[in-house]
């Protein structure tokens, strides 16, 4: 059995019901909108985010979920989908999960409007049900994701990212959404309790490990849907590169910065940079940091009694850093 199927087992019923509720939450009177949202629903990914919501809720609530849990999962999926649609426009990307992106099929204007529609649907789902605590969790996540992206763009222009700034970027850009999923799961069944913050921290740590794993793919040989060296071509400062920049001689550092700034489209030079980063221990350092985030996340689960939901969350933490794509 695939690890994702194993993780999903204790929440299989909830995930099935969630898919029906999620489709209903996107419904519109406009035929074009329904055609596009149908396209989105039929090309869904692994659905890790709703899985986090349900697993956390069931772990904290003796295997029970509430209608709020379903709404929390739907809201996070609506808003996550909205950000992906907008990202594809920003990146001028024609593919998403191996299929044509919305902007490739329906052009940018419609894609931006679809993203706006999904975002507003998510907000209204919370407001209409007075889930203001859930809405606050999600709104903070969206704000932080935007700040993280802009901070990354600003720093990429100067190539002056320290390790601390890098963690700030990935905390906001990637980890904040997984943190929101876990705190939503907790808030849906245990409102106004310390569990919400514990689970937010748990999700944040997983998100940090997840992003570092993504950084490592840039240097790997595995086929993961994106060619190696893409981050270097896009002048994204990833942890292996930052570590090596901080631990190189002045001459090596100048060569590295010059390579990323001026030769980032030169395939031969990008390969040389990848080889240099590997040789200088950049990958080993990033793996060590990724594992420390993973261990910290696992540690946070130790206070909870054993259950199939806790076991699945532990599996999820392992999957995040063992995945092949």
PDB file of C-alpha atoms in Angstrom:
ATOM      1  CA  UNK A   1       0.000   0.000   0.000  1.00  0.00           C
ATOM      2  CA  UNK A   2       1.272   3.453  -0.891  1.00  0.00           C
ATOM      3  CA  UNK A   3       2.246   5.542   2.109  1.00  0.00           C
ATOM      4  CA  UNK A   4      -0.312   8.257   1.227  1.00  0.00           C
ATOM      5  CA  UNK A   5      -3.086   5.606   1.220  1.00  0.00           C
ATOM      6  CA  UNK A   6      -1.832   4.338   4.582  1.00  0.00           C
ATOM      7  CA  UNK A   7      -1.919   7.869   6.040  1.00  0.00           C
ATOM      8  CA  UNK A   8      -5.443   8.380   4.682  1.00  0.00           C
ATOM      9  CA  UNK A   9      -6.878   5.111   6.067  1.00  0.00           C
ATOM     10  CA  UNK A  10      -8.181   6.397   9.446  1.00  0.00           C
ATOM     11  CA  UNK A  11      -9.884   9.361   7.722  1.00  0.00           C
ATOM     12  CA  UNK A  12     -11.063   7.632   4.516  1.00  0.00           C
ATOM     13  CA  UNK A  13     -14.756   8.233   5.295  1.00  0.00           C
ATOM     14  CA  UNK A  14     -14.192  11.911   6.163  1.00  0.00           C
ATOM     15  CA  UNK A  15     -12.118  12.501   3.022  1.00  0.00           C
ATOM     16  CA  UNK A  16     -14.853  11.024   0.825  1.00  0.00           C
ATOM     17  CA  UNK A  17     -17.535  13.180   2.442  1.00  0.00           C
ATOM     18  CA  UNK A  18     -15.201  16.181   2.310  1.00  0.00           C
ATOM     19  CA  UNK A  19     -14.862  15.850  -1.486  1.00  0.00           C
ATOM     20  CA  UNK A  20     -18.643  16.092  -1.882  1.00  0.00           C
ATOM     21  CA  UNK A  21     -18.868  19.102   0.449  1.00  0.00           C
ATOM     22  CA  UNK A  22     -15.897  20.739  -1.252  1.00  0.00           C
ATOM     23  CA  UNK A  23     -17.519  20.468  -4.694  1.00  0.00           C
ATOM     24  CA  UNK A  24     -20.727  21.983  -3.306  1.00  0.00           C
ATOM     25  CA  UNK A  25     -18.769  24.855  -1.751  1.00  0.00           C
ATOM     26  CA  UNK A  26     -17.511  25.852  -5.218  1.00  0.00           C
ATOM     27  CA  UNK A  27     -20.909  25.799  -6.964  1.00  0.00           C
ATOM     28  CA  UNK A  28     -22.012  28.856  -8.936  1.00  0.00           C
ATOM     29  CA  UNK A  29     -24.864  29.949 -11.240  1.00  0.00           C
ATOM     30  CA  UNK A  30     -22.309  30.794 -13.947  1.00  0.00           C
ATOM     31  CA  UNK A  31     -21.774  27.876 -16.349  1.00  0.00           C
ATOM     32  CA  UNK A  32     -18.187  28.898 -17.233  1.00  0.00           C
ATOM     33  CA  UNK A  33     -17.255  28.998 -13.548  1.00  0.00           C
ATOM     34  CA  UNK A  34     -18.709  25.548 -12.947  1.00  0.00           C
ATOM     35  CA  UNK A  35     -16.853  24.160 -15.947  1.00  0.00           C
ATOM     36  CA  UNK A  36     -13.543  25.503 -14.624  1.00  0.00           C
ATOM     37  CA  UNK A  37     -14.095  24.449 -10.994  1.00  0.00           C
ATOM     38  CA  UNK A  38     -15.085  20.963 -12.255  1.00  0.00           C
ATOM     39  CA  UNK A  39     -11.752  20.868 -14.115  1.00  0.00           C
ATOM     40  CA  UNK A  40      -9.923  21.875 -10.901  1.00  0.00           C
ATOM     41  CA  UNK A  41     -11.681  19.264  -8.714  1.00  0.00           C
ATOM     42  CA  UNK A  42     -10.949  16.446 -11.163  1.00  0.00           C
ATOM     43  CA  UNK A  43      -7.237  17.237 -11.168  1.00  0.00           C
ATOM     44  CA  UNK A  44      -6.666  17.438  -7.451  1.00  0.00           C
ATOM     45  CA  UNK A  45      -3.313  16.579  -5.886  1.00  0.00           C
ATOM     46  CA  UNK A  46      -2.653  14.406  -2.842  1.00  0.00           C
ATOM     47  CA  UNK A  47      -4.894  16.621  -0.678  1.00  0.00           C
ATOM     48  CA  UNK A  48      -2.373  16.727   2.120  1.00  0.00           C
ATOM     49  CA  UNK A  49      -3.901  19.903   3.576  1.00  0.00           C
ATOM     50  CA  UNK A  50      -7.402  18.578   4.321  1.00  0.00           C
ATOM     51  CA  UNK A  51      -5.765  15.368   5.553  1.00  0.00           C
ATOM     52  CA  UNK A  52      -3.902  17.376   8.202  1.00  0.00           C
ATOM     53  CA  UNK A  53      -7.166  19.074   9.256  1.00  0.00           C
ATOM     54  CA  UNK A  54      -9.009  15.759   9.767  1.00  0.00           C
ATOM     55  CA  UNK A  55      -6.137  13.844  11.370  1.00  0.00           C
ATOM     56  CA  UNK A  56      -5.471  16.587  13.929  1.00  0.00           C
ATOM     57  CA  UNK A  57      -9.202  16.992  14.726  1.00  0.00           C
ATOM     58  CA  UNK A  58      -9.669  13.234  15.213  1.00  0.00           C
ATOM     59  CA  UNK A  59      -6.498  12.857  17.290  1.00  0.00           C
ATOM     60  CA  UNK A  60      -7.650  15.612  19.683  1.00  0.00           C
ATOM     61  CA  UNK A  61     -11.310  14.610  19.823  1.00  0.00           C
ATOM     62  CA  UNK A  62     -11.385  10.827  20.346  1.00  0.00           C
ATOM     63  CA  UNK A  63     -11.823  10.091  16.646  1.00  0.00           C
ATOM     64  CA  UNK A  64     -14.749  12.488  16.194  1.00  0.00           C
ATOM     65  CA  UNK A  65     -15.008  15.454  13.807  1.00  0.00           C
ATOM     66  CA  UNK A  66     -17.624  18.216  13.556  1.00  0.00           C
ATOM     67  CA  UNK A  67     -19.247  20.148  10.712  1.00  0.00           C
ATOM     68  CA  UNK A  68     -16.727  22.894  11.537  1.00  0.00           C
ATOM     69  CA  UNK A  69     -13.944  20.444  10.682  1.00  0.00           C
ATOM     70  CA  UNK A  70     -15.395  19.934   7.198  1.00  0.00           C
ATOM     71  CA  UNK A  71     -15.767  23.685   6.749  1.00  0.00           C
ATOM     72  CA  UNK A  72     -12.196  24.266   7.927  1.00  0.00           C
ATOM     73  CA  UNK A  73     -10.905  21.680   5.434  1.00  0.00           C
ATOM     74  CA  UNK A  74     -12.987  23.195   2.618  1.00  0.00           C
ATOM     75  CA  UNK A  75     -11.852  26.743   3.370  1.00  0.00           C
ATOM     76  CA  UNK A  76      -8.168  25.827   3.418  1.00  0.00           C
ATOM     77  CA  UNK A  77      -8.530  23.883   0.155  1.00  0.00           C
ATOM     78  CA  UNK A  78     -10.440  26.742  -1.521  1.00  0.00           C
ATOM     79  CA  UNK A  79      -7.823  29.277  -0.495  1.00  0.00           C
ATOM     80  CA  UNK A  80      -4.884  26.988  -1.299  1.00  0.00           C
ATOM     81  CA  UNK A  81      -6.364  26.351  -4.775  1.00  0.00           C
ATOM     82  CA  UNK A  82      -6.853  30.111  -5.263  1.00  0.00           C
ATOM     83  CA  UNK A  83      -3.171  30.756  -4.478  1.00  0.00           C
ATOM     84  CA  UNK A  84      -2.066  28.008  -6.927  1.00  0.00           C
ATOM     85  CA  UNK A  85      -4.205  29.484  -9.723  1.00  0.00           C
ATOM     86  CA  UNK A  86      -2.749  32.942  -9.067  1.00  0.00           C
ATOM     87  CA  UNK A  87       0.801  31.511  -8.793  1.00  0.00           C
ATOM     88  CA  UNK A  88       0.515  29.983 -12.265  1.00  0.00           C
ATOM     89  CA  UNK A  89      -0.420  33.405 -13.669  1.00  0.00           C
ATOM     90  CA  UNK A  90       2.472  35.114 -11.839  1.00  0.00           C
ATOM     91  CA  UNK A  91       4.967  32.433 -12.966  1.00  0.00           C
ATOM     92  CA  UNK A  92       3.501  32.253 -16.487  1.00  0.00           C
ATOM     93  CA  UNK A  93       3.279  28.509 -15.951  1.00  0.00           C
ATOM     94  CA  UNK A  94       1.361  26.339 -18.419  1.00  0.00           C
ATOM     95  CA  UNK A  95       1.302  23.137 -16.389  1.00  0.00           C
ATOM     96  CA  UNK A  96       0.079  22.175 -12.945  1.00  0.00           C
ATOM     97  CA  UNK A  97       0.442  18.566 -11.666  1.00  0.00           C
ATOM     98  CA  UNK A  98       1.036  17.376 -15.211  1.00  0.00           C
ATOM     99  CA  UNK A  99      -2.137  19.000 -16.605  1.00  0.00           C
ATOM    100  CA  UNK A 100      -2.692  22.313 -18.335  1.00  0.00           C
ATOM    101  CA  UNK A 101      -3.009  25.186 -15.851  1.00  0.00           C
ATOM    102  CA  UNK A 102      -6.142  27.358 -15.771  1.00  0.00           C
ATOM    103  CA  UNK A 103      -4.317  30.288 -17.402  1.00  0.00           C
ATOM    104  CA  UNK A 104      -3.039  28.022 -20.194  1.00  0.00           C
ATOM    105  CA  UNK A 105      -6.579  26.926 -21.068  1.00  0.00           C
ATOM    106  CA  UNK A 106      -8.643  30.030 -20.267  1.00  0.00           C
ATOM    107  CA  UNK A 107      -6.022  32.841 -20.286  1.00  0.00           C
ATOM    108  CA  UNK A 108      -4.791  35.083 -17.459  1.00  0.00           C
ATOM    109  CA  UNK A 109      -7.846  37.290 -16.976  1.00  0.00           C
ATOM    110  CA  UNK A 110     -10.157  34.346 -16.313  1.00  0.00           C
ATOM    111  CA  UNK A 111      -7.523  32.614 -14.144  1.00  0.00           C
ATOM    112  CA  UNK A 112      -7.156  35.694 -11.904  1.00  0.00           C
ATOM    113  CA  UNK A 113     -10.957  35.981 -11.594  1.00  0.00           C
ATOM    114  CA  UNK A 114     -11.242  32.275 -10.725  1.00  0.00           C
ATOM    115  CA  UNK A 115      -8.608  32.732  -8.000  1.00  0.00           C
ATOM    116  CA  UNK A 116     -10.554  35.715  -6.623  1.00  0.00           C
ATOM    117  CA  UNK A 117     -13.796  33.712  -6.748  1.00  0.00           C
ATOM    118  CA  UNK A 118     -12.312  30.764  -4.819  1.00  0.00           C
ATOM    119  CA  UNK A 119     -10.828  33.116  -2.226  1.00  0.00           C
ATOM    120  CA  UNK A 120     -14.152  34.896  -1.658  1.00  0.00           C
ATOM    121  CA  UNK A 121     -16.018  31.553  -1.519  1.00  0.00           C
ATOM    122  CA  UNK A 122     -13.662  30.463   1.239  1.00  0.00           C
ATOM    123  CA  UNK A 123     -14.168  33.679   3.210  1.00  0.00           C
ATOM    124  CA  UNK A 124     -17.966  33.489   2.854  1.00  0.00           C
ATOM    125  CA  UNK A 125     -18.071  29.846   3.951  1.00  0.00           C
ATOM    126  CA  UNK A 126     -16.546  30.934   7.271  1.00  0.00           C
ATOM    127  CA  UNK A 127     -18.555  34.152   7.646  1.00  0.00           C
ATOM    128  CA  UNK A 128     -21.913  32.526   6.841  1.00  0.00           C
ATOM    129  CA  UNK A 129     -21.322  29.999   9.616  1.00  0.00           C
ATOM    130  CA  UNK A 130     -19.833  32.447  12.133  1.00  0.00           C
ATOM    131  CA  UNK A 131     -16.521  30.568  12.080  1.00  0.00           C
ATOM    132  CA  UNK A 132     -14.629  33.775  12.794  1.00  0.00           C
ATOM    133  CA  UNK A 133     -11.872  31.966  14.716  1.00  0.00           C
ATOM    134  CA  UNK A 134     -11.238  29.739  11.675  1.00  0.00           C
ATOM    135  CA  UNK A 135     -11.363  32.749   9.361  1.00  0.00           C
ATOM    136  CA  UNK A 136      -8.716  34.529  11.439  1.00  0.00           C
ATOM    137  CA  UNK A 137      -6.348  31.521  11.209  1.00  0.00           C
ATOM    138  CA  UNK A 138      -6.734  31.442   7.411  1.00  0.00           C
ATOM    139  CA  UNK A 139      -6.461  35.200   6.908  1.00  0.00           C
ATOM    140  CA  UNK A 140      -3.176  35.297   8.850  1.00  0.00           C
ATOM    141  CA  UNK A 141      -1.865  32.458   6.636  1.00  0.00           C
ATOM    142  CA  UNK A 142      -2.768  34.281   3.384  1.00  0.00           C
ATOM    143  CA  UNK A 143      -1.143  37.504   4.630  1.00  0.00           C
ATOM    144  CA  UNK A 144       2.043  35.668   5.613  1.00  0.00           C
ATOM    145  CA  UNK A 145       2.224  33.742   2.333  1.00  0.00           C
ATOM    146  CA  UNK A 146       2.102  37.005   0.369  1.00  0.00           C
ATOM    147  CA  UNK A 147       4.750  38.590   2.603  1.00  0.00           C
ATOM    148  CA  UNK A 148       6.988  35.530   2.247  1.00  0.00           C
ATOM    149  CA  UNK A 149       6.785  35.583  -1.557  1.00  0.00           C
ATOM    150  CA  UNK A 150       7.548  39.320  -1.673  1.00  0.00           C
ATOM    151  CA  UNK A 151      10.442  38.971   0.785  1.00  0.00           C
ATOM    152  CA  UNK A 152      11.890  36.222  -1.411  1.00  0.00           C
ATOM    153  CA  UNK A 153      11.600  38.391  -4.539  1.00  0.00           C
ATOM    154  CA  UNK A 154      13.223  41.338  -2.765  1.00  0.00           C
ATOM    155  CA  UNK A 155      16.120  39.228  -1.460  1.00  0.00           C
ATOM    156  CA  UNK A 156      16.638  37.354  -4.754  1.00  0.00           C
ATOM    157  CA  UNK A 157      17.453  40.673  -6.406  1.00  0.00           C
ATOM    158  CA  UNK A 158      20.257  41.331  -3.919  1.00  0.00           C
ATOM    159  CA  UNK A 159      21.338  37.709  -3.282  1.00  0.00           C
ATOM    160  CA  UNK A 160      22.054  38.633   0.348  1.00  0.00           C
ATOM    161  CA  UNK A 161      19.971  36.051   2.192  1.00  0.00           C
ATOM    162  CA  UNK A 162      21.236  34.894   5.571  1.00  0.00           C
ATOM    163  CA  UNK A 163      20.101  31.560   6.986  1.00  0.00           C
ATOM    164  CA  UNK A 164      17.788  33.395   9.439  1.00  0.00           C
ATOM    165  CA  UNK A 165      16.100  35.341   6.606  1.00  0.00           C
ATOM    166  CA  UNK A 166      15.752  32.113   4.609  1.00  0.00           C
ATOM    167  CA  UNK A 167      13.869  30.513   7.527  1.00  0.00           C
ATOM    168  CA  UNK A 168      11.631  33.599   7.712  1.00  0.00           C
ATOM    169  CA  UNK A 169      10.845  33.250   4.000  1.00  0.00           C
ATOM    170  CA  UNK A 170       9.984  29.540   4.098  1.00  0.00           C
ATOM    171  CA  UNK A 171       8.088  29.910   7.377  1.00  0.00           C
ATOM    172  CA  UNK A 172       5.821  32.459   5.719  1.00  0.00           C
ATOM    173  CA  UNK A 173       5.781  31.126   2.172  1.00  0.00           C
ATOM    174  CA  UNK A 174       5.293  27.399   2.801  1.00  0.00           C
ATOM    175  CA  UNK A 175       5.066  26.471   6.478  1.00  0.00           C
ATOM    176  CA  UNK A 176       2.309  28.932   7.371  1.00  0.00           C
ATOM    177  CA  UNK A 177      -0.300  27.088   5.266  1.00  0.00           C
ATOM    178  CA  UNK A 178       0.445  23.674   6.819  1.00  0.00           C
ATOM    179  CA  UNK A 179       0.482  25.373  10.249  1.00  0.00           C
ATOM    180  CA  UNK A 180      -2.970  26.808   9.440  1.00  0.00           C
ATOM    181  CA  UNK A 181      -4.290  23.326   8.493  1.00  0.00           C
ATOM    182  CA  UNK A 182      -3.189  21.833  11.802  1.00  0.00           C
ATOM    183  CA  UNK A 183      -4.459  24.742  13.917  1.00  0.00           C
ATOM    184  CA  UNK A 184      -7.768  24.661  11.975  1.00  0.00           C
ATOM    185  CA  UNK A 185      -8.154  20.964  12.784  1.00  0.00           C
ATOM    186  CA  UNK A 186      -7.581  21.747  16.468  1.00  0.00           C
ATOM    187  CA  UNK A 187      -9.804  24.873  16.521  1.00  0.00           C
ATOM    188  CA  UNK A 188     -12.666  23.017  14.808  1.00  0.00           C
ATOM    189  CA  UNK A 189     -13.056  20.597  17.748  1.00  0.00           C
ATOM    190  CA  UNK A 190     -11.233  22.314  20.641  1.00  0.00           C
ATOM    191  CA  UNK A 191     -11.912  26.060  20.268  1.00  0.00           C
ATOM    192  CA  UNK A 192     -10.048  28.461  22.583  1.00  0.00           C
ATOM    193  CA  UNK A 193      -7.614  25.847  23.902  1.00  0.00           C
ATOM    194  CA  UNK A 194      -3.776  25.722  24.014  1.00  0.00           C
ATOM    195  CA  UNK A 195      -3.983  22.738  21.601  1.00  0.00           C
ATOM    196  CA  UNK A 196      -4.521  25.192  18.726  1.00  0.00           C
ATOM    197  CA  UNK A 197      -1.106  26.771  19.204  1.00  0.00           C
ATOM    198  CA  UNK A 198       0.641  23.424  19.771  1.00  0.00           C
ATOM    199  CA  UNK A 199      -0.795  22.089  16.527  1.00  0.00           C
ATOM    200  CA  UNK A 200       0.088  25.308  14.691  1.00  0.00           C
ATOM    201  CA  UNK A 201       3.718  24.834  15.790  1.00  0.00           C
ATOM    202  CA  UNK A 202       3.575  21.160  14.730  1.00  0.00           C
ATOM    203  CA  UNK A 203       2.364  22.152  11.251  1.00  0.00           C
ATOM    204  CA  UNK A 204       4.953  24.897  10.958  1.00  0.00           C
ATOM    205  CA  UNK A 205       7.804  22.476  11.707  1.00  0.00           C
ATOM    206  CA  UNK A 206       6.502  20.027   9.081  1.00  0.00           C
ATOM    207  CA  UNK A 207       6.227  22.889   6.589  1.00  0.00           C
ATOM    208  CA  UNK A 208       9.849  23.909   7.214  1.00  0.00           C
ATOM    209  CA  UNK A 209      11.043  20.336   6.638  1.00  0.00           C
ATOM    210  CA  UNK A 210       8.811  20.082   3.536  1.00  0.00           C
ATOM    211  CA  UNK A 211      10.357  23.193   1.944  1.00  0.00           C
ATOM    212  CA  UNK A 212      13.944  22.122   2.659  1.00  0.00           C
ATOM    213  CA  UNK A 213      13.134  18.772   1.008  1.00  0.00           C
ATOM    214  CA  UNK A 214      11.908  20.744  -2.031  1.00  0.00           C
ATOM    215  CA  UNK A 215      15.197  22.680  -2.060  1.00  0.00           C
ATOM    216  CA  UNK A 216      17.124  19.398  -2.089  1.00  0.00           C
ATOM    217  CA  UNK A 217      15.242  18.187  -5.176  1.00  0.00           C
ATOM    218  CA  UNK A 218      16.972  20.990  -7.091  1.00  0.00           C
ATOM    219  CA  UNK A 219      20.255  19.133  -6.634  1.00  0.00           C
ATOM    220  CA  UNK A 220      18.969  15.579  -7.065  1.00  0.00           C
ATOM    221  CA  UNK A 221      18.917  13.122  -9.898  1.00  0.00           C
ATOM    222  CA  UNK A 222      15.314  12.021  -9.321  1.00  0.00           C
ATOM    223  CA  UNK A 223      12.578  12.817 -11.814  1.00  0.00           C
ATOM    224  CA  UNK A 224      10.202  14.989  -9.831  1.00  0.00           C
ATOM    225  CA  UNK A 225       8.391  16.968 -12.473  1.00  0.00           C
ATOM    226  CA  UNK A 226      10.854  19.851 -12.375  1.00  0.00           C
ATOM    227  CA  UNK A 227      14.387  19.727 -13.815  1.00  0.00           C
ATOM    228  CA  UNK A 228      17.346  20.126 -11.474  1.00  0.00           C
ATOM    229  CA  UNK A 229      18.872  23.563 -11.179  1.00  0.00           C
ATOM    230  CA  UNK A 230      15.535  25.320 -11.635  1.00  0.00           C
ATOM    231  CA  UNK A 231      15.918  27.269  -8.363  1.00  0.00           C
ATOM    232  CA  UNK A 232      19.353  28.459  -9.456  1.00  0.00           C
ATOM    233  CA  UNK A 233      17.965  29.501 -12.858  1.00  0.00           C
ATOM    234  CA  UNK A 234      15.254  31.469 -11.029  1.00  0.00           C
ATOM    235  CA  UNK A 235      17.861  32.950  -8.655  1.00  0.00           C
ATOM    236  CA  UNK A 236      16.132  31.459  -5.627  1.00  0.00           C
ATOM    237  CA  UNK A 237      18.436  31.243  -2.637  1.00  0.00           C
ATOM    238  CA  UNK A 238      17.963  27.794  -1.116  1.00  0.00           C
ATOM    239  CA  UNK A 239      19.497  26.400   2.089  1.00  0.00           C
ATOM    240  CA  UNK A 240      22.293  24.315   0.460  1.00  0.00           C
ATOM    241  CA  UNK A 241      23.427  27.382  -1.517  1.00  0.00           C
ATOM    242  CA  UNK A 242      23.179  29.763   1.468  1.00  0.00           C
ATOM    243  CA  UNK A 243      25.253  27.402   3.632  1.00  0.00           C
ATOM    244  CA  UNK A 244      27.977  27.136   0.995  1.00  0.00           C
ATOM    245  CA  UNK A 245      28.017  30.911   0.404  1.00  0.00           C
ATOM    246  CA  UNK A 246      28.582  31.422   4.136  1.00  0.00           C
ATOM    247  CA  UNK A 247      31.331  28.818   4.265  1.00  0.00           C
ATOM    248  CA  UNK A 248      33.410  29.635   1.189  1.00  0.00           C
ATOM    249  CA  UNK A 249      36.492  31.722   0.569  1.00  0.00           C
ATOM    250  CA  UNK A 250      36.008  35.246  -0.772  1.00  0.00           C
ATOM    251  CA  UNK A 251      37.019  34.077  -4.252  1.00  0.00           C
ATOM    252  CA  UNK A 252      34.599  31.106  -4.243  1.00  0.00           C
ATOM    253  CA  UNK A 253      31.801  33.310  -2.923  1.00  0.00           C
ATOM    254  CA  UNK A 254      32.361  35.868  -5.717  1.00  0.00           C
ATOM    255  CA  UNK A 255      32.275  33.053  -8.312  1.00  0.00           C
ATOM    256  CA  UNK A 256      29.052  31.634  -6.841  1.00  0.00           C
ATOM    257  CA  UNK A 257      27.266  34.996  -6.712  1.00  0.00           C
ATOM    258  CA  UNK A 258      28.416  35.848 -10.229  1.00  0.00           C
ATOM    259  CA  UNK A 259      27.189  32.430 -11.447  1.00  0.00           C
ATOM    260  CA  UNK A 260      23.718  32.822  -9.927  1.00  0.00           C
ATOM    261  CA  UNK A 261      23.409  36.466 -10.967  1.00  0.00           C
ATOM    262  CA  UNK A 262      24.816  36.419 -14.488  1.00  0.00           C
ATOM    263  CA  UNK A 263      25.108  32.786 -15.633  1.00  0.00           C
ATOM    264  CA  UNK A 264      21.913  31.319 -14.179  1.00  0.00           C
ATOM    265  CA  UNK A 265      20.661  30.402 -17.692  1.00  0.00           C
ATOM    266  CA  UNK A 266      23.955  28.726 -18.680  1.00  0.00           C
ATOM    267  CA  UNK A 267      23.360  24.958 -18.296  1.00  0.00           C
ATOM    268  CA  UNK A 268      27.046  24.130 -17.948  1.00  0.00           C
ATOM    269  CA  UNK A 269      27.578  26.783 -15.268  1.00  0.00           C
ATOM    270  CA  UNK A 270      24.457  25.700 -13.354  1.00  0.00           C
ATOM    271  CA  UNK A 271      25.811  22.121 -13.318  1.00  0.00           C
ATOM    272  CA  UNK A 272      29.123  23.437 -11.963  1.00  0.00           C
ATOM    273  CA  UNK A 273      27.300  25.317  -9.195  1.00  0.00           C
ATOM    274  CA  UNK A 274      25.331  22.164  -8.268  1.00  0.00           C
ATOM    275  CA  UNK A 275      28.550  20.112  -8.143  1.00  0.00           C
ATOM    276  CA  UNK A 276      30.301  22.788  -6.040  1.00  0.00           C
ATOM    277  CA  UNK A 277      27.418  22.997  -3.537  1.00  0.00           C
ATOM    278  CA  UNK A 278      27.435  19.194  -3.155  1.00  0.00           C
ATOM    279  CA  UNK A 279      31.209  19.091  -2.721  1.00  0.00           C
ATOM    280  CA  UNK A 280      31.171  21.813  -0.037  1.00  0.00           C
ATOM    281  CA  UNK A 281      28.616  19.960   2.116  1.00  0.00           C
ATOM    282  CA  UNK A 282      25.583  22.119   1.302  1.00  0.00           C
ATOM    283  CA  UNK A 283      23.288  19.111   0.854  1.00  0.00           C
ATOM    284  CA  UNK A 284      24.482  17.340   4.004  1.00  0.00           C
ATOM    285  CA  UNK A 285      23.875  20.501   6.033  1.00  0.00           C
ATOM    286  CA  UNK A 286      20.358  20.978   4.603  1.00  0.00           C
ATOM    287  CA  UNK A 287      19.475  17.312   5.293  1.00  0.00           C
ATOM    288  CA  UNK A 288      20.656  17.715   8.905  1.00  0.00           C
ATOM    289  CA  UNK A 289      18.473  20.831   9.361  1.00  0.00           C
ATOM    290  CA  UNK A 290      15.476  19.162   7.706  1.00  0.00           C
ATOM    291  CA  UNK A 291      15.761  16.185  10.081  1.00  0.00           C
ATOM    292  CA  UNK A 292      15.973  18.446  13.124  1.00  0.00           C
ATOM    293  CA  UNK A 293      12.672  20.114  12.134  1.00  0.00           C
ATOM    294  CA  UNK A 294      11.170  16.667  11.610  1.00  0.00           C
ATOM    295  CA  UNK A 295      12.325  15.410  15.030  1.00  0.00           C
ATOM    296  CA  UNK A 296      10.941  18.525  16.738  1.00  0.00           C
ATOM    297  CA  UNK A 297       7.561  17.944  15.062  1.00  0.00           C
ATOM    298  CA  UNK A 298       7.461  14.284  16.166  1.00  0.00           C
ATOM    299  CA  UNK A 299       8.356  15.385  19.710  1.00  0.00           C
ATOM    300  CA  UNK A 300       5.239  17.595  19.877  1.00  0.00           C
ATOM    301  CA  UNK A 301       3.027  14.537  19.285  1.00  0.00           C
ATOM    302  CA  UNK A 302       4.483  12.552  22.184  1.00  0.00           C
ATOM    303  CA  UNK A 303       2.118  14.082  24.757  1.00  0.00           C
ATOM    304  CA  UNK A 304      -0.929  12.653  22.997  1.00  0.00           C
ATOM    305  CA  UNK A 305      -2.203   9.105  23.577  1.00  0.00           C
ATOM    306  CA  UNK A 306      -1.543   6.533  20.853  1.00  0.00           C
ATOM    307  CA  UNK A 307      -4.260   6.322  18.198  1.00  0.00           C
ATOM    308  CA  UNK A 308      -4.520   5.557  14.466  1.00  0.00           C
ATOM    309  CA  UNK A 309      -4.696   9.355  13.853  1.00  0.00           C
ATOM    310  CA  UNK A 310      -1.508  10.072  15.773  1.00  0.00           C
ATOM    311  CA  UNK A 311       0.208   7.180  13.916  1.00  0.00           C
ATOM    312  CA  UNK A 312      -0.915   8.689  10.590  1.00  0.00           C
ATOM    313  CA  UNK A 313       0.410  12.128  11.562  1.00  0.00           C
ATOM    314  CA  UNK A 314       3.762  10.532  12.448  1.00  0.00           C
ATOM    315  CA  UNK A 315       3.735   8.763   9.068  1.00  0.00           C
ATOM    316  CA  UNK A 316       2.953  12.107   7.415  1.00  0.00           C
ATOM    317  CA  UNK A 317       6.010  13.680   9.059  1.00  0.00           C
ATOM    318  CA  UNK A 318       8.165  10.828   7.729  1.00  0.00           C
ATOM    319  CA  UNK A 319       6.584  11.056   4.279  1.00  0.00           C
ATOM    320  CA  UNK A 320       7.367  14.789   4.028  1.00  0.00           C
ATOM    321  CA  UNK A 321      11.103  14.111   4.064  1.00  0.00           C
ATOM    322  CA  UNK A 322      11.168  10.664   2.410  1.00  0.00           C
ATOM    323  CA  UNK A 323       8.968  11.558  -0.570  1.00  0.00           C
ATOM    324  CA  UNK A 324      10.410  11.252  -4.067  1.00  0.00           C
ATOM    325  CA  UNK A 325       8.577  14.272  -5.509  1.00  0.00           C
TER     326      UNK A 325
END
